[in-house]
C-alpha cells in the first residue's frame, strides 16, 4: 500500500520542527520518491491553480528549487526528489514545499532527510573485492581476444590476397612469354616462307629460260646457233 505523507501549511510550534525523516544514500540517482498530501489547517488543499515547488538546501549548503509538475486531486502528488538532495553526506534540515496560489503564498512544515554515506571506490583499496570489476576485466579480456582473432583473420586475408596477386602476376608473365614465343615463331615462319618463294621463283626462271612460242602458237625451245668465223 502506498504511504501518503501529510504536510500542513499551518505550522504550530511542534509542526514547525522536522516531523518526517527520509533516508537516502550519497550519490543515489533519484532514489527518493514519496507521495504527499498538502493540507491547510487539516483540510486538503486544492492545488489545481497553485504552483508547487520543492525548496531545499542540501548538506553541503547547495540551494535546490524544483517545480512539481504532476499534481493530483485532493492536494496529493507523487514527487521524486532531485539528485542534488543526495549529493552530499549529512542531514538536510531545510527542505519543504512552497505553495503559491492566486491570493496566497505558503510553505509546508519541514522534511528531514538523512543522506547516508556509501562505499567509496574512488581510491584503490588493497584486498577489496568488487565483482563488477571482475566482470569488466573478463569482458575486457574477451574483447582483447576477439580483437586478436579479428587481427589474425585480417592478416590471413591480406596474405591470401598477396598470394593471389603474385600468382596472377606469374601467370601473366608466363602468358606474355608464351605470346612472345608465338610471335617469334610466326616471324620465323614468315621469313622461311619468303625464302622458299624466292628459291621457287629462281627455279621457275631457270626452267623457263629459252622457252618461246612460235608463229603457230607452239611452245618450242630457242636454240642459239653459234656463227662460224
mmCIF file with all atom_site columns, N, CA, C and O in Angstrom, residues 11-50:
data_model
loop_
_atom_site.group_PDB
_atom_site.id
_atom_site.type_symbol
_atom_site.label_atom_id
_atom_site.label_alt_id
_atom_site.label_comp_id
_atom_site.label_asym_id
_atom_site.label_entity_id
_atom_site.label_seq_id
_atom_site.pdbx_PDB_ins_code
_atom_site.Cartn_x
_atom_site.Cartn_y
_atom_site.Cartn_z
_atom_site.occupancy
_atom_site.B_iso_or_equiv
_atom_site.pdbx_formal_charge
_atom_site.auth_seq_id
_atom_site.auth_comp_id
_atom_site.auth_asym_id
_atom_site.auth_atom_id
_atom_site.pdbx_PDB_model_num
ATOM 1   N N  . UNK A 1 11 ? 1.775  25.930 10.589  1.00 0.00 ? 11 UNK A N  1
ATOM 2   C CA . UNK A 1 11 ? 2.904  25.374 11.337  1.00 0.00 ? 11 UNK A CA 1
ATOM 3   C C  . UNK A 1 11 ? 2.796  25.786 12.807  1.00 0.00 ? 11 UNK A C  1
ATOM 4   O O  . UNK A 1 11 ? 3.035  26.955 13.158  1.00 0.00 ? 11 UNK A O  1
ATOM 5   N N  . UNK A 1 12 ? 2.388  24.852 13.634  1.00 0.00 ? 12 UNK A N  1
ATOM 6   C CA . UNK A 1 12 ? 2.377  25.117 15.066  1.00 0.00 ? 12 UNK A CA 1
ATOM 7   C C  . UNK A 1 12 ? 3.793  24.969 15.595  1.00 0.00 ? 12 UNK A C  1
ATOM 8   O O  . UNK A 1 12 ? 4.730  24.633 14.865  1.00 0.00 ? 12 UNK A O  1
ATOM 9   N N  . UNK A 1 13 ? 3.968  25.184 16.870  1.00 0.00 ? 13 UNK A N  1
ATOM 10  C CA . UNK A 1 13 ? 5.304  25.091 17.459  1.00 0.00 ? 13 UNK A CA 1
ATOM 11  C C  . UNK A 1 13 ? 5.890  23.697 17.310  1.00 0.00 ? 13 UNK A C  1
ATOM 12  O O  . UNK A 1 13 ? 7.096  23.521 17.166  1.00 0.00 ? 13 UNK A O  1
ATOM 13  N N  . UNK A 1 14 ? 5.060  22.663 17.323  1.00 0.00 ? 14 UNK A N  1
ATOM 14  C CA . UNK A 1 14 ? 5.548  21.289 17.165  1.00 0.00 ? 14 UNK A CA 1
ATOM 15  C C  . UNK A 1 14 ? 5.657  20.913 15.696  1.00 0.00 ? 14 UNK A C  1
ATOM 16  O O  . UNK A 1 14 ? 6.576  20.208 15.289  1.00 0.00 ? 14 UNK A O  1
ATOM 17  N N  . UNK A 1 15 ? 4.736  21.383 14.865  1.00 0.00 ? 15 UNK A N  1
ATOM 18  C CA . UNK A 1 15 ? 4.751  21.051 13.440  1.00 0.00 ? 15 UNK A CA 1
ATOM 19  C C  . UNK A 1 15 ? 5.921  21.705 12.712  1.00 0.00 ? 15 UNK A C  1
ATOM 20  O O  . UNK A 1 15 ? 6.361  21.235 11.664  1.00 0.00 ? 15 UNK A O  1
ATOM 21  N N  . UNK A 1 16 ? 6.406  22.815 13.263  1.00 0.00 ? 16 UNK A N  1
ATOM 22  C CA . UNK A 1 16 ? 7.484  23.521 12.591  1.00 0.00 ? 16 UNK A CA 1
ATOM 23  C C  . UNK A 1 16 ? 8.793  22.744 12.634  1.00 0.00 ? 16 UNK A C  1
ATOM 24  O O  . UNK A 1 16 ? 9.652  22.911 11.786  1.00 0.00 ? 16 UNK A O  1
ATOM 25  N N  . UNK A 1 17 ? 8.927  21.873 13.629  1.00 0.00 ? 17 UNK A N  1
ATOM 26  C CA . UNK A 1 17 ? 10.117 21.037 13.719  1.00 0.00 ? 17 UNK A CA 1
ATOM 27  C C  . UNK A 1 17 ? 10.072 19.968 12.629  1.00 0.00 ? 17 UNK A C  1
ATOM 28  O O  . UNK A 1 17 ? 8.991  19.597 12.151  1.00 0.00 ? 17 UNK A O  1
ATOM 29  N N  . UNK A 1 18 ? 11.226 19.460 12.190  1.00 0.00 ? 18 UNK A N  1
ATOM 30  C CA . UNK A 1 18 ? 11.213 18.366 11.201  1.00 0.00 ? 18 UNK A CA 1
ATOM 31  C C  . UNK A 1 18 ? 10.422 17.177 11.736  1.00 0.00 ? 18 UNK A C  1
ATOM 32  O O  . UNK A 1 18 ? 10.765 16.603 12.765  1.00 0.00 ? 18 UNK A O  1
ATOM 33  N N  . UNK A 1 19 ? 9.359  16.830 11.050  1.00 0.00 ? 19 UNK A N  1
ATOM 34  C CA . UNK A 1 19 ? 8.492  15.757 11.538  1.00 0.00 ? 19 UNK A CA 1
ATOM 35  C C  . UNK A 1 19 ? 8.554  14.517 10.659  1.00 0.00 ? 19 UNK A C  1
ATOM 36  O O  . UNK A 1 19 ? 8.069  13.463 11.063  1.00 0.00 ? 19 UNK A O  1
ATOM 37  N N  . UNK A 1 20 ? 9.124  14.641 9.488   1.00 0.00 ? 20 UNK A N  1
ATOM 38  C CA . UNK A 1 20 ? 9.182  13.496 8.578   1.00 0.00 ? 20 UNK A CA 1
ATOM 39  C C  . UNK A 1 20 ? 10.651 13.245 8.232   1.00 0.00 ? 20 UNK A C  1
ATOM 40  O O  . UNK A 1 20 ? 11.339 14.143 7.741   1.00 0.00 ? 20 UNK A O  1
ATOM 41  N N  . UNK A 1 21 ? 11.128 12.068 8.529   1.00 0.00 ? 21 UNK A N  1
ATOM 42  C CA . UNK A 1 21 ? 12.527 11.710 8.259   1.00 0.00 ? 21 UNK A CA 1
ATOM 43  C C  . UNK A 1 21 ? 12.598 10.755 7.080   1.00 0.00 ? 21 UNK A C  1
ATOM 44  O O  . UNK A 1 21 ? 11.904 9.736  7.051   1.00 0.00 ? 21 UNK A O  1
ATOM 45  N N  . UNK A 1 22 ? 13.422 11.095 6.122   1.00 0.00 ? 22 UNK A N  1
ATOM 46  C CA . UNK A 1 22 ? 13.663 10.244 4.954   1.00 0.00 ? 22 UNK A CA 1
ATOM 47  C C  . UNK A 1 22 ? 15.149 9.925  4.897   1.00 0.00 ? 22 UNK A C  1
ATOM 48  O O  . UNK A 1 22 ? 15.987 10.683 5.392   1.00 0.00 ? 22 UNK A O  1
ATOM 49  N N  . UNK A 1 23 ? 15.483 8.805  4.282   1.00 0.00 ? 23 UNK A N  1
ATOM 50  C CA . UNK A 1 23 ? 16.889 8.402  4.174   1.00 0.00 ? 23 UNK A CA 1
ATOM 51  C C  . UNK A 1 23 ? 17.246 8.140  2.714   1.00 0.00 ? 23 UNK A C  1
ATOM 52  O O  . UNK A 1 23 ? 16.447 7.592  1.958   1.00 0.00 ? 23 UNK A O  1
ATOM 53  N N  . UNK A 1 24 ? 18.453 8.509  2.391   1.00 0.00 ? 24 UNK A N  1
ATOM 54  C CA . UNK A 1 24 ? 18.977 8.274  1.038   1.00 0.00 ? 24 UNK A CA 1
ATOM 55  C C  . UNK A 1 24 ? 20.448 7.921  1.150   1.00 0.00 ? 24 UNK A C  1
ATOM 56  O O  . UNK A 1 24 ? 21.075 8.134  2.183   1.00 0.00 ? 24 UNK A O  1
ATOM 57  N N  . UNK A 1 25 ? 21.004 7.395  0.082   1.00 0.00 ? 25 UNK A N  1
ATOM 58  C CA . UNK A 1 25 ? 22.419 7.058  0.022   1.00 0.00 ? 25 UNK A CA 1
ATOM 59  C C  . UNK A 1 25 ? 23.125 8.094  -0.846  1.00 0.00 ? 25 UNK A C  1
ATOM 60  O O  . UNK A 1 25 ? 22.622 8.480  -1.904  1.00 0.00 ? 25 UNK A O  1
ATOM 61  N N  . UNK A 1 26 ? 24.282 8.560  -0.377  1.00 0.00 ? 26 UNK A N  1
ATOM 62  C CA . UNK A 1 26 ? 25.002 9.571  -1.142  1.00 0.00 ? 26 UNK A CA 1
ATOM 63  C C  . UNK A 1 26 ? 25.299 9.078  -2.562  1.00 0.00 ? 26 UNK A C  1
ATOM 64  O O  . UNK A 1 26 ? 25.798 7.982  -2.768  1.00 0.00 ? 26 UNK A O  1
ATOM 65  N N  . UNK A 1 27 ? 24.970 9.920  -3.520  1.00 0.00 ? 27 UNK A N  1
ATOM 66  C CA . UNK A 1 27 ? 25.212 9.588  -4.922  1.00 0.00 ? 27 UNK A CA 1
ATOM 67  C C  . UNK A 1 27 ? 24.072 8.839  -5.582  1.00 0.00 ? 27 UNK A C  1
ATOM 68  O O  . UNK A 1 27 ? 24.115 8.590  -6.787  1.00 0.00 ? 27 UNK A O  1
ATOM 69  N N  . UNK A 1 28 ? 23.032 8.469  -4.797  1.00 0.00 ? 28 UNK A N  1
ATOM 70  C CA . UNK A 1 28 ? 21.888 7.794  -5.403  1.00 0.00 ? 28 UNK A CA 1
ATOM 71  C C  . UNK A 1 28 ? 21.213 8.734  -6.395  1.00 0.00 ? 28 UNK A C  1
ATOM 72  O O  . UNK A 1 28 ? 21.066 9.931  -6.140  1.00 0.00 ? 28 UNK A O  1
ATOM 73  N N  . UNK A 1 29 ? 20.797 8.154  -7.534  1.00 0.00 ? 29 UNK A N  1
ATOM 74  C CA . UNK A 1 29 ? 20.144 8.959  -8.560  1.00 0.00 ? 29 UNK A CA 1
ATOM 75  C C  . UNK A 1 29 ? 18.634 8.826  -8.415  1.00 0.00 ? 29 UNK A C  1
ATOM 76  O O  . UNK A 1 29 ? 18.069 7.762  -8.647  1.00 0.00 ? 29 UNK A O  1
ATOM 77  N N  . UNK A 1 30 ? 18.019 9.899  -8.020  1.00 0.00 ? 30 UNK A N  1
ATOM 78  C CA . UNK A 1 30 ? 16.558 9.933  -7.882  1.00 0.00 ? 30 UNK A CA 1
ATOM 79  C C  . UNK A 1 30 ? 16.038 8.765  -7.053  1.00 0.00 ? 30 UNK A C  1
ATOM 80  O O  . UNK A 1 30 ? 15.063 8.097  -7.397  1.00 0.00 ? 30 UNK A O  1
ATOM 81  N N  . UNK A 1 31 ? 16.708 8.505  -5.933  1.00 0.00 ? 31 UNK A N  1
ATOM 82  C CA . UNK A 1 31 ? 16.333 7.349  -5.115  1.00 0.00 ? 31 UNK A CA 1
ATOM 83  C C  . UNK A 1 31 ? 15.156 7.637  -4.201  1.00 0.00 ? 31 UNK A C  1
ATOM 84  O O  . UNK A 1 31 ? 14.516 6.708  -3.701  1.00 0.00 ? 31 UNK A O  1
ATOM 85  N N  . UNK A 1 32 ? 14.863 8.907  -3.972  1.00 0.00 ? 32 UNK A N  1
ATOM 86  C CA . UNK A 1 32 ? 13.781 9.270  -3.058  1.00 0.00 ? 32 UNK A CA 1
ATOM 87  C C  . UNK A 1 32 ? 12.522 9.639  -3.832  1.00 0.00 ? 32 UNK A C  1
ATOM 88  O O  . UNK A 1 32 ? 12.521 10.573 -4.640  1.00 0.00 ? 32 UNK A O  1
ATOM 89  N N  . UNK A 1 33 ? 11.469 8.897  -3.587  1.00 0.00 ? 33 UNK A N  1
ATOM 90  C CA . UNK A 1 33 ? 10.173 9.214  -4.188  1.00 0.00 ? 33 UNK A CA 1
ATOM 91  C C  . UNK A 1 33 ? 9.089  8.958  -3.157  1.00 0.00 ? 33 UNK A C  1
ATOM 92  O O  . UNK A 1 33 ? 9.030  7.888  -2.572  1.00 0.00 ? 33 UNK A O  1
ATOM 93  N N  . UNK A 1 34 ? 8.250  9.943  -2.941  1.00 0.00 ? 34 UNK A N  1
ATOM 94  C CA . UNK A 1 34 ? 7.184  9.823  -1.952  1.00 0.00 ? 34 UNK A CA 1
ATOM 95  C C  . UNK A 1 34 ? 5.921  10.489 -2.485  1.00 0.00 ? 34 UNK A C  1
ATOM 96  O O  . UNK A 1 34 ? 5.975  11.363 -3.358  1.00 0.00 ? 34 UNK A O  1
ATOM 97  N N  . UNK A 1 35 ? 4.794  10.068 -1.924  1.00 0.00 ? 35 UNK A N  1
ATOM 98  C CA . UNK A 1 35 ? 3.515  10.688 -2.232  1.00 0.00 ? 35 UNK A CA 1
ATOM 99  C C  . UNK A 1 35 ? 3.119  11.588 -1.064  1.00 0.00 ? 35 UNK A C  1
ATOM 100 O O  . UNK A 1 35 ? 3.131  11.151 0.093   1.00 0.00 ? 35 UNK A O  1
ATOM 101 N N  . UNK A 1 36 ? 2.795  12.831 -1.384  1.00 0.00 ? 36 UNK A N  1
ATOM 102 C CA . UNK A 1 36 ? 2.474  13.821 -0.361  1.00 0.00 ? 36 UNK A CA 1
ATOM 103 C C  . UNK A 1 36 ? 1.032  14.296 -0.520  1.00 0.00 ? 36 UNK A C  1
ATOM 104 O O  . UNK A 1 36 ? 0.467  14.259 -1.622  1.00 0.00 ? 36 UNK A O  1
ATOM 105 N N  . UNK A 1 37 ? 0.489  14.771 0.592   1.00 0.00 ? 37 UNK A N  1
ATOM 106 C CA . UNK A 1 37 ? -0.805 15.452 0.578   1.00 0.00 ? 37 UNK A CA 1
ATOM 107 C C  . UNK A 1 37 ? -0.645 16.768 1.341   1.00 0.00 ? 37 UNK A C  1
ATOM 108 O O  . UNK A 1 37 ? -0.213 16.776 2.493   1.00 0.00 ? 37 UNK A O  1
ATOM 109 N N  . UNK A 1 38 ? -0.976 17.840 0.660   1.00 0.00 ? 38 UNK A N  1
ATOM 110 C CA . UNK A 1 38 ? -0.830 19.160 1.248   1.00 0.00 ? 38 UNK A CA 1
ATOM 111 C C  . UNK A 1 38 ? -2.158 19.552 1.920   1.00 0.00 ? 38 UNK A C  1
ATOM 112 O O  . UNK A 1 38 ? -3.226 19.512 1.302   1.00 0.00 ? 38 UNK A O  1
ATOM 113 N N  . UNK A 1 39 ? -2.037 19.945 3.169   1.00 0.00 ? 39 UNK A N  1
ATOM 114 C CA . UNK A 1 39 ? -3.207 20.347 3.962   1.00 0.00 ? 39 UNK A CA 1
ATOM 115 C C  . UNK A 1 39 ? -3.083 21.824 4.331   1.00 0.00 ? 39 UNK A C  1
ATOM 116 O O  . UNK A 1 39 ? -1.987 22.382 4.370   1.00 0.00 ? 39 UNK A O  1
ATOM 117 N N  . UNK A 1 40 ? -4.230 22.431 4.609   1.00 0.00 ? 40 UNK A N  1
ATOM 118 C CA . UNK A 1 40 ? -4.265 23.797 5.143   1.00 0.00 ? 40 UNK A CA 1
ATOM 119 C C  . UNK A 1 40 ? -5.113 23.755 6.413   1.00 0.00 ? 40 UNK A C  1
ATOM 120 O O  . UNK A 1 40 ? -6.341 23.721 6.348   1.00 0.00 ? 40 UNK A O  1
ATOM 121 N N  . UNK A 1 41 ? -4.389 23.707 7.539   1.00 0.00 ? 41 UNK A N  1
ATOM 122 C CA . UNK A 1 41 ? -5.031 23.581 8.847   1.00 0.00 ? 41 UNK A CA 1
ATOM 123 C C  . UNK A 1 41 ? -5.912 22.331 8.901   1.00 0.00 ? 41 UNK A C  1
ATOM 124 O O  . UNK A 1 41 ? -7.062 22.375 9.351   1.00 0.00 ? 41 UNK A O  1
ATOM 125 N N  . UNK A 1 42 ? -5.356 21.223 8.381   1.00 0.00 ? 42 UNK A N  1
ATOM 126 C CA . UNK A 1 42 ? -6.043 19.944 8.452   1.00 0.00 ? 42 UNK A CA 1
ATOM 127 C C  . UNK A 1 42 ? -6.998 19.675 7.321   1.00 0.00 ? 42 UNK A C  1
ATOM 128 O O  . UNK A 1 42 ? -7.588 18.584 7.254   1.00 0.00 ? 42 UNK A O  1
ATOM 129 N N  . UNK A 1 43 ? -7.181 20.613 6.400   1.00 0.00 ? 43 UNK A N  1
ATOM 130 C CA . UNK A 1 43 ? -8.105 20.445 5.266   1.00 0.00 ? 43 UNK A CA 1
ATOM 131 C C  . UNK A 1 43 ? -7.281 20.319 3.983   1.00 0.00 ? 43 UNK A C  1
ATOM 132 O O  . UNK A 1 43 ? -6.362 21.129 3.743   1.00 0.00 ? 43 UNK A O  1
ATOM 133 N N  . UNK A 1 44 ? -7.609 19.315 3.151   1.00 0.00 ? 44 UNK A N  1
ATOM 134 C CA . UNK A 1 44 ? -6.878 19.112 1.898   1.00 0.00 ? 44 UNK A CA 1
ATOM 135 C C  . UNK A 1 44 ? -6.955 20.352 1.027   1.00 0.00 ? 44 UNK A C  1
ATOM 136 O O  . UNK A 1 44 ? -8.026 20.935 0.827   1.00 0.00 ? 44 UNK A O  1
ATOM 137 N N  . UNK A 1 45 ? -5.817 20.774 0.516   1.00 0.00 ? 45 UNK A N  1
ATOM 138 C CA . UNK A 1 45 ? -5.727 21.994 -0.283  1.00 0.00 ? 45 UNK A CA 1
ATOM 139 C C  . UNK A 1 45 ? -5.845 21.658 -1.764  1.00 0.00 ? 45 UNK A C  1
ATOM 140 O O  . UNK A 1 45 ? -5.190 20.752 -2.272  1.00 0.00 ? 45 UNK A O  1
ATOM 141 N N  . UNK A 1 46 ? -6.711 22.417 -2.465  1.00 0.00 ? 46 UNK A N  1
ATOM 142 C CA . UNK A 1 46 ? -6.854 22.238 -3.914  1.00 0.00 ? 46 UNK A CA 1
ATOM 143 C C  . UNK A 1 46 ? -5.654 22.869 -4.612  1.00 0.00 ? 46 UNK A C  1
ATOM 144 O O  . UNK A 1 46 ? -5.441 24.083 -4.541  1.00 0.00 ? 46 UNK A O  1
ATOM 145 N N  . UNK A 1 47 ? -4.871 22.049 -5.287  1.00 0.00 ? 47 UNK A N  1
ATOM 146 C CA . UNK A 1 47 ? -3.633 22.519 -5.931  1.00 0.00 ? 47 UNK A CA 1
ATOM 147 C C  . UNK A 1 47 ? -3.793 22.796 -7.417  1.00 0.00 ? 47 UNK A C  1
ATOM 148 O O  . UNK A 1 47 ? -2.805 23.041 -8.107  1.00 0.00 ? 47 UNK A O  1
ATOM 149 N N  . UNK A 1 48 ? -5.024 22.782 -7.905  1.00 0.00 ? 48 UNK A N  1
ATOM 150 C CA . UNK A 1 48 ? -5.272 22.902 -9.345  1.00 0.00 ? 48 UNK A CA 1
ATOM 151 C C  . UNK A 1 48 ? -4.648 24.161 -9.922  1.00 0.00 ? 48 UNK A C  1
ATOM 152 O O  . UNK A 1 48 ? -3.967 24.130 -10.955 1.00 0.00 ? 48 UNK A O  1
ATOM 153 N N  . UNK A 1 49 ? -4.867 25.284 -9.272  1.00 0.00 ? 49 UNK A N  1
ATOM 154 C CA . UNK A 1 49 ? -4.366 26.567 -9.779  1.00 0.00 ? 49 UNK A CA 1
ATOM 155 C C  . UNK A 1 49 ? -3.160 27.058 -8.989  1.00 0.00 ? 49 UNK A C  1
ATOM 156 O O  . UNK A 1 49 ? -2.862 28.264 -8.997  1.00 0.00 ? 49 UNK A O  1
ATOM 157 N N  . UNK A 1 50 ? -2.492 26.156 -8.306  1.00 0.00 ? 50 UNK A N  1
ATOM 158 C CA . UNK A 1 50 ? -1.346 26.535 -7.487  1.00 0.00 ? 50 UNK A CA 1
ATOM 159 C C  . UNK A 1 50 ? -0.030 26.087 -8.127  1.00 0.00 ? 50 UNK A C  1
ATOM 160 O O  . UNK A 1 50 ? 0.009  25.102 -8.871  1.00 0.00 ? 50 UNK A O  1
#
